[in-house]
mmCIF file of C-alpha atoms and ligand atoms in Angstrom:
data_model
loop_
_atom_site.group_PDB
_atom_site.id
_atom_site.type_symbol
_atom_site.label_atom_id
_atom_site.label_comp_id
_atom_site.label_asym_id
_atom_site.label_seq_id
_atom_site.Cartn_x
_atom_site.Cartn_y
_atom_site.Cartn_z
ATOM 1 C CA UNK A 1 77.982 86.382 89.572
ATOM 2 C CA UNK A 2 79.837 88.435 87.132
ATOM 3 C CA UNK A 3 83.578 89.077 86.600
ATOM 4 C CA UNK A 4 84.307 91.750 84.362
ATOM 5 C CA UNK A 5 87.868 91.377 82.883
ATOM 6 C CA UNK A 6 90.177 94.960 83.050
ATOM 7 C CA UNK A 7 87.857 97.121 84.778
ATOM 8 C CA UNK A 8 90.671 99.427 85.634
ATOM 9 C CA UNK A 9 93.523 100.315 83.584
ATOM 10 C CA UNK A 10 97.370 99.681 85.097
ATOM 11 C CA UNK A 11 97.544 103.245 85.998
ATOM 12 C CA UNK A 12 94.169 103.263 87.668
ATOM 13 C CA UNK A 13 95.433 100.223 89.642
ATOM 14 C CA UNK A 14 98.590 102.023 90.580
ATOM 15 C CA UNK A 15 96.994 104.986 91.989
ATOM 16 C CA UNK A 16 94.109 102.965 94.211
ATOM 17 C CA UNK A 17 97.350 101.221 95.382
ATOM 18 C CA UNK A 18 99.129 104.400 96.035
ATOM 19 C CA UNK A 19 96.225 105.580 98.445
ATOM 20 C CA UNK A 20 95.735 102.837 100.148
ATOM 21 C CA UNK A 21 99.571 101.677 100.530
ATOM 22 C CA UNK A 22 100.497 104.218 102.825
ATOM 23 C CA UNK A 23 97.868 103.249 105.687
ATOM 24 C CA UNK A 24 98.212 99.707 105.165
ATOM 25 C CA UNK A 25 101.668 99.800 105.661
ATOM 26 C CA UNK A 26 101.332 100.800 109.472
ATOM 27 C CA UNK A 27 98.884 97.720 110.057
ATOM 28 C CA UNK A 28 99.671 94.312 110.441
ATOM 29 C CA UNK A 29 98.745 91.298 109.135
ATOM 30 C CA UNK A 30 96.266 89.367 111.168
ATOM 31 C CA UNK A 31 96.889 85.659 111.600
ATOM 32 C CA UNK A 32 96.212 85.014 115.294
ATOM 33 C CA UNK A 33 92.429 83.481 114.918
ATOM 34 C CA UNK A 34 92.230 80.460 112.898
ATOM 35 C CA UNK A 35 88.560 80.700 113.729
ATOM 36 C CA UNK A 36 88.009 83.596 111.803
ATOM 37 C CA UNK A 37 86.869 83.848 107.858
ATOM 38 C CA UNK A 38 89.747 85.786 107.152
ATOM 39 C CA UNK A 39 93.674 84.724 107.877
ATOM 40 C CA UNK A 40 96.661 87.277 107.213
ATOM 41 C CA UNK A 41 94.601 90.131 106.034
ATOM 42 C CA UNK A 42 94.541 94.012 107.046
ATOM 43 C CA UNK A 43 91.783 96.253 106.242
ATOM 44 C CA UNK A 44 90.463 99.283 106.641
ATOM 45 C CA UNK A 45 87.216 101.438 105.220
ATOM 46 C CA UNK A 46 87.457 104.615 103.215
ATOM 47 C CA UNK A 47 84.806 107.051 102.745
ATOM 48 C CA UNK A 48 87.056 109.676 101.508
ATOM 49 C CA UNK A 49 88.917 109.619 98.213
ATOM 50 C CA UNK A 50 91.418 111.266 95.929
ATOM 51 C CA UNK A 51 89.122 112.435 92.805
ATOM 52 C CA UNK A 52 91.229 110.476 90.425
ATOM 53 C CA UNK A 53 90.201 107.438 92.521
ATOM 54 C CA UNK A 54 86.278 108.541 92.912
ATOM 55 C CA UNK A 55 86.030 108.144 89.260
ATOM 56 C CA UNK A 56 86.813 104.513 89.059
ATOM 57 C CA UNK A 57 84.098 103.791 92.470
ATOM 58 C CA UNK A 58 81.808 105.887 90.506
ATOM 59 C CA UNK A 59 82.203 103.456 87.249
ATOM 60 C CA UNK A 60 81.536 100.501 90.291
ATOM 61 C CA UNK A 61 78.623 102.689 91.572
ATOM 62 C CA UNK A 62 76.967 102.693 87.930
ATOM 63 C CA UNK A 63 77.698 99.269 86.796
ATOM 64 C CA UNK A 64 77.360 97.226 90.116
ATOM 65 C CA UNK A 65 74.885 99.052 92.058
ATOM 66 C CA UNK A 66 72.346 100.686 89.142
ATOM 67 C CA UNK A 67 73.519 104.070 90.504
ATOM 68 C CA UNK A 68 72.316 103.514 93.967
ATOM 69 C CA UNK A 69 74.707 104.148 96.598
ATOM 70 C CA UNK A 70 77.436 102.519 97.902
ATOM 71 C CA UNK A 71 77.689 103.217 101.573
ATOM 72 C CA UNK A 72 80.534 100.879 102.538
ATOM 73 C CA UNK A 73 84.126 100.467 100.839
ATOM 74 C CA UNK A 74 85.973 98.056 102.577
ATOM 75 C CA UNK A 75 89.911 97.623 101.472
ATOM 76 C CA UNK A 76 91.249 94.251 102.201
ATOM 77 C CA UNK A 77 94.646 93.505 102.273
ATOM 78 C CA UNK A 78 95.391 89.543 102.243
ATOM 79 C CA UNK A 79 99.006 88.545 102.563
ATOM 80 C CA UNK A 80 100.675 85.912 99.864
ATOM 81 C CA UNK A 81 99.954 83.106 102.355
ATOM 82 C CA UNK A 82 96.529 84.770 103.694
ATOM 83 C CA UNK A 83 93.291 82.744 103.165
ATOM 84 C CA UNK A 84 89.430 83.572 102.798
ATOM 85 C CA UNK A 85 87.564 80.691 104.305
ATOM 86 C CA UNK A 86 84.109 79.916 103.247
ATOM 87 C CA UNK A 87 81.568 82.195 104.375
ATOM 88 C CA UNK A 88 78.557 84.433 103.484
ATOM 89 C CA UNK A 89 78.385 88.016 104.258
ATOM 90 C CA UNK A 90 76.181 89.005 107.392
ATOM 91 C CA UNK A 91 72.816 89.996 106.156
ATOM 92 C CA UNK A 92 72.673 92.168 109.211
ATOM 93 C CA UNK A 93 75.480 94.740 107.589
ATOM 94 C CA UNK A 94 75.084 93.645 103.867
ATOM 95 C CA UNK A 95 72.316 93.921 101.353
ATOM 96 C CA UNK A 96 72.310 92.243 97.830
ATOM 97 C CA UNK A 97 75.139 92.873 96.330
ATOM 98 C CA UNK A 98 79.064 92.496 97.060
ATOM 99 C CA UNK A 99 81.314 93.863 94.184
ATOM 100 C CA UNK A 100 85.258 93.574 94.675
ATOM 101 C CA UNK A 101 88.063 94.936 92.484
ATOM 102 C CA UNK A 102 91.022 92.774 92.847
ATOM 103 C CA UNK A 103 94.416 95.056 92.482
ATOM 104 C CA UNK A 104 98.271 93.513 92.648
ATOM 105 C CA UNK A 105 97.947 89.712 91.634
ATOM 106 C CA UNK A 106 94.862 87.266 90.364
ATOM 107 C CA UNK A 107 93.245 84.629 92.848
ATOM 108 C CA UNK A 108 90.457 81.737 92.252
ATOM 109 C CA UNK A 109 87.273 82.090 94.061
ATOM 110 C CA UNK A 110 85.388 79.150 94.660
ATOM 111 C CA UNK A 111 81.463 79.233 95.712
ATOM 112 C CA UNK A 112 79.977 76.727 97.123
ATOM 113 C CA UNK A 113 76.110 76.163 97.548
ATOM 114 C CA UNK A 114 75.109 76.356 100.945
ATOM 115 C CA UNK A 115 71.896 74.337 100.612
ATOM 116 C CA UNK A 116 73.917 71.183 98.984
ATOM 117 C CA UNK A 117 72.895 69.199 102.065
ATOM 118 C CA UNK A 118 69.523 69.621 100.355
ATOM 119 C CA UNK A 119 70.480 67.445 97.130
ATOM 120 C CA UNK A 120 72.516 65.019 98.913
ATOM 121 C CA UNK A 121 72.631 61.214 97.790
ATOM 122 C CA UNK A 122 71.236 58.897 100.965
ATOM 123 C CA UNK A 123 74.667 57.410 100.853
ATOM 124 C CA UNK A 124 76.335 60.797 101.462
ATOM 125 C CA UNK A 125 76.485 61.823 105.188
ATOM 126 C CA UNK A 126 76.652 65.388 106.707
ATOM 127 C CA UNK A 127 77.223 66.202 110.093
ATOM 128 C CA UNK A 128 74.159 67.172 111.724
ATOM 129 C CA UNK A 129 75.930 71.021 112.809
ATOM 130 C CA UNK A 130 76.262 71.334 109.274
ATOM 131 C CA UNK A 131 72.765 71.308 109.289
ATOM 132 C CA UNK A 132 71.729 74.564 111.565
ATOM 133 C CA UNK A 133 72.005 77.905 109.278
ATOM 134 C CA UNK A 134 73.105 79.906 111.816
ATOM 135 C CA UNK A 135 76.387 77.474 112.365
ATOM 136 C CA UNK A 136 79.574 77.829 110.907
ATOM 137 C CA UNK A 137 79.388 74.774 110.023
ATOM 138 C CA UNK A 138 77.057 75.661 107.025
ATOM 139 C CA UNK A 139 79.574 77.883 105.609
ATOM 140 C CA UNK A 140 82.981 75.375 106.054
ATOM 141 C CA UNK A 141 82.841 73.546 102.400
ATOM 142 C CA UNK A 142 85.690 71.296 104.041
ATOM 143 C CA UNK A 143 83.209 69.594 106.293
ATOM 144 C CA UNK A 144 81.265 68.741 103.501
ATOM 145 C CA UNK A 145 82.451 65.287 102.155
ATOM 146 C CA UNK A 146 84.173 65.335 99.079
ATOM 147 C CA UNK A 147 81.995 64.219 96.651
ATOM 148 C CA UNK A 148 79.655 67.127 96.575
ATOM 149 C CA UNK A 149 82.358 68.830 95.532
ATOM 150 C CA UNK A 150 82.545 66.837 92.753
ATOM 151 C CA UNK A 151 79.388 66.789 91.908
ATOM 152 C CA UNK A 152 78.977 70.271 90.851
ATOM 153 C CA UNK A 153 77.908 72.035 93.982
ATOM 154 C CA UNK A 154 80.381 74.792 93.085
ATOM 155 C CA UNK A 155 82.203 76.646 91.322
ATOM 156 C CA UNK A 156 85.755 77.917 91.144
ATOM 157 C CA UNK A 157 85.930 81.599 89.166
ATOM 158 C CA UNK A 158 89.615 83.021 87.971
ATOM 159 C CA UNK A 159 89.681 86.510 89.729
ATOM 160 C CA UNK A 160 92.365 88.546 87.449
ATOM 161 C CA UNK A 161 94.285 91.478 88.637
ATOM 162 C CA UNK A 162 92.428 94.153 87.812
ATOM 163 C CA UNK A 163 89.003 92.908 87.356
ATOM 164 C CA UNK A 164 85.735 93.327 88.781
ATOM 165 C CA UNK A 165 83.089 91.317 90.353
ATOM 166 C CA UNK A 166 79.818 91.671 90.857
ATOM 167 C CA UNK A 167 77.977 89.184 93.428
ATOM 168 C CA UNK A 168 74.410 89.435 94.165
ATOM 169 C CA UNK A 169 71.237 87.736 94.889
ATOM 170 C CA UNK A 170 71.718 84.014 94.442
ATOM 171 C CA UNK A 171 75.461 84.080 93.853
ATOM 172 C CA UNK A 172 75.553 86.414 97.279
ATOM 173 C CA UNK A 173 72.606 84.502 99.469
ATOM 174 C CA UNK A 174 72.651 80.612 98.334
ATOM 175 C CA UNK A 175 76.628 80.599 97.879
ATOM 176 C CA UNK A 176 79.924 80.614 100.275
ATOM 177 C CA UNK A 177 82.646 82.053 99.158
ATOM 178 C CA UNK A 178 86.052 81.965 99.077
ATOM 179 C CA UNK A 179 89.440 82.919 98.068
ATOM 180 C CA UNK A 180 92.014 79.861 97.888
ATOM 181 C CA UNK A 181 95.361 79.557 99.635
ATOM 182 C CA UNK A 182 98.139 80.134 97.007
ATOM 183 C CA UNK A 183 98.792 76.124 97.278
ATOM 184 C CA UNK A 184 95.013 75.503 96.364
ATOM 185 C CA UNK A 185 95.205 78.554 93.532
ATOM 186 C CA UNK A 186 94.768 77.054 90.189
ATOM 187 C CA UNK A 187 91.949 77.444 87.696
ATOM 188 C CA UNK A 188 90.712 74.647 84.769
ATOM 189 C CA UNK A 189 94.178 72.512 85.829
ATOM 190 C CA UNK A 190 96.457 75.454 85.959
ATOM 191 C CA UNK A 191 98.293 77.040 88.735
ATOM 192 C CA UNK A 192 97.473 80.443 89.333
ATOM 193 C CA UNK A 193 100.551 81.997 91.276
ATOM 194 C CA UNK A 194 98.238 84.332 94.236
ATOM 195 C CA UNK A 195 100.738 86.957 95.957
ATOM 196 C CA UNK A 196 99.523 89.665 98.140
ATOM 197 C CA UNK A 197 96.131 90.887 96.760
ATOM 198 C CA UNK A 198 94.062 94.075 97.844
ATOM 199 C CA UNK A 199 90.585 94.083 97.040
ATOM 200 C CA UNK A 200 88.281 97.258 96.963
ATOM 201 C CA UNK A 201 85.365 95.792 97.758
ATOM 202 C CA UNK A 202 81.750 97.812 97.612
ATOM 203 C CA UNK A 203 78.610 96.656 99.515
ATOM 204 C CA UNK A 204 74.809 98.163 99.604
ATOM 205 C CA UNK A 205 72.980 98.336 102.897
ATOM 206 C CA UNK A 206 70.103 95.302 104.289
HETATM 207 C C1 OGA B 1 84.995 89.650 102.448
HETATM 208 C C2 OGA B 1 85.328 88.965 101.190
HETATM 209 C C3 OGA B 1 86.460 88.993 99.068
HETATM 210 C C4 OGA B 1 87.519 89.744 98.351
HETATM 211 O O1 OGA B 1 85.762 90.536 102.868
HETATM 212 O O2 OGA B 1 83.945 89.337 103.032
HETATM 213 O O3 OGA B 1 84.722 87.983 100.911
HETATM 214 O O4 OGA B 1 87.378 89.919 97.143
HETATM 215 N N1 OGA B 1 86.275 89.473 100.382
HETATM 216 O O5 OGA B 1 88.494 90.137 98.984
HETATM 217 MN MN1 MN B 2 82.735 88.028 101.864
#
């Protein structure tokens, strides 16, 4: 996992946000499904781009996919009060890497092994759903009991405006992840105010 700090510049931020703004605005935020991984988002995917724009998915294209390309851009729009449960991409529709600008306000993202039930303590119990890969229970760190959590089964990373990350492999496979609800956002102790964020996220193909 790698976050690279001021990928874009405040102008390139203002004009990803200028293209996308206008067709985000006629959606709505989503917060029927409290099942879902995903709670008061919108989002759309964009194949087509104003050249000013291409540049800065071209700079992703080089320095998160080796050049390869970059089939899917998927623009998520998550409302102040929106959450990103713990999950892991489908394998089915995503290959090894996941890379995400983050435009409009920094968030934490926590990951969260998915095989902790593997180095649990005999004393520490885990429901046996939690167990089955293909459950959701597998990728819901709140059923796991609290002390794995403390015991270093994961990892909270600050996601600032205007950054990019770069998930793959391990980070991508072996982790959930995450973004926290604005009352959970904070970062080594501190707060970290999360207001509505739009990521530009870039995927490769199986
Ligand atoms: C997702 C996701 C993270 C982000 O859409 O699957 O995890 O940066 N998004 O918005
Ligand atoms: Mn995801």
């Amino acid at each position: 996992m790698r976050i690279i700090p001021d990928f874009i510049t405040e102008a390139e931020e203002q004009q990803l946000h200028e293209e996308v703004e206008p067709y985000m605005n006629r959606l709505r935020y989503e917060f029927d499904h409290w099942d879902d991984a995903i709670h008061g988002f919108r989002e759309t995917e964009r194949k087509k781009w104003y050249p000013h724009n291409r540049d800065v998915l071209e700079r992703v294209r080089q320095v998160a996919f080796d050049g390869a390309i970059m089939p899917y851009i998927h623009v998520l729009d998550l409302a102040a009060d929106g959450v990103i449960k713990p999950h892991v991409d489908s394998t089915r529709y995503c290959g090894t890497t996941i890379s995400g600008i983050s435009l409009l306000s920094d968030s934490v993202m926590r990951l969260v092994r998915t095989d902790a039930q593997k180095y649990q303590q005999p004393s520490i119990e885990i429901s046996t759903e939690a167990k089955s890969p293909d459950s959701d229970a597998v990728y819901g760190h709140r059923r796991f009991p609290e002390a794995l959590l403390e015991d270093g089964f994961y990892a909270d990373l600050l996601l600032p405006r205007r950054s990019l990350y770069i998930m793959c492999h391990t980070a991508r496979y072996n982790f959930t992840h995450e973004i926290l609800a604005k009352e959970q956002s904070a970062f080594l102790g501190a707060p970290i105010p999360k207001a509505r964020r739009i990521s530009i996220i870039c995927r490769n193909d199986p």
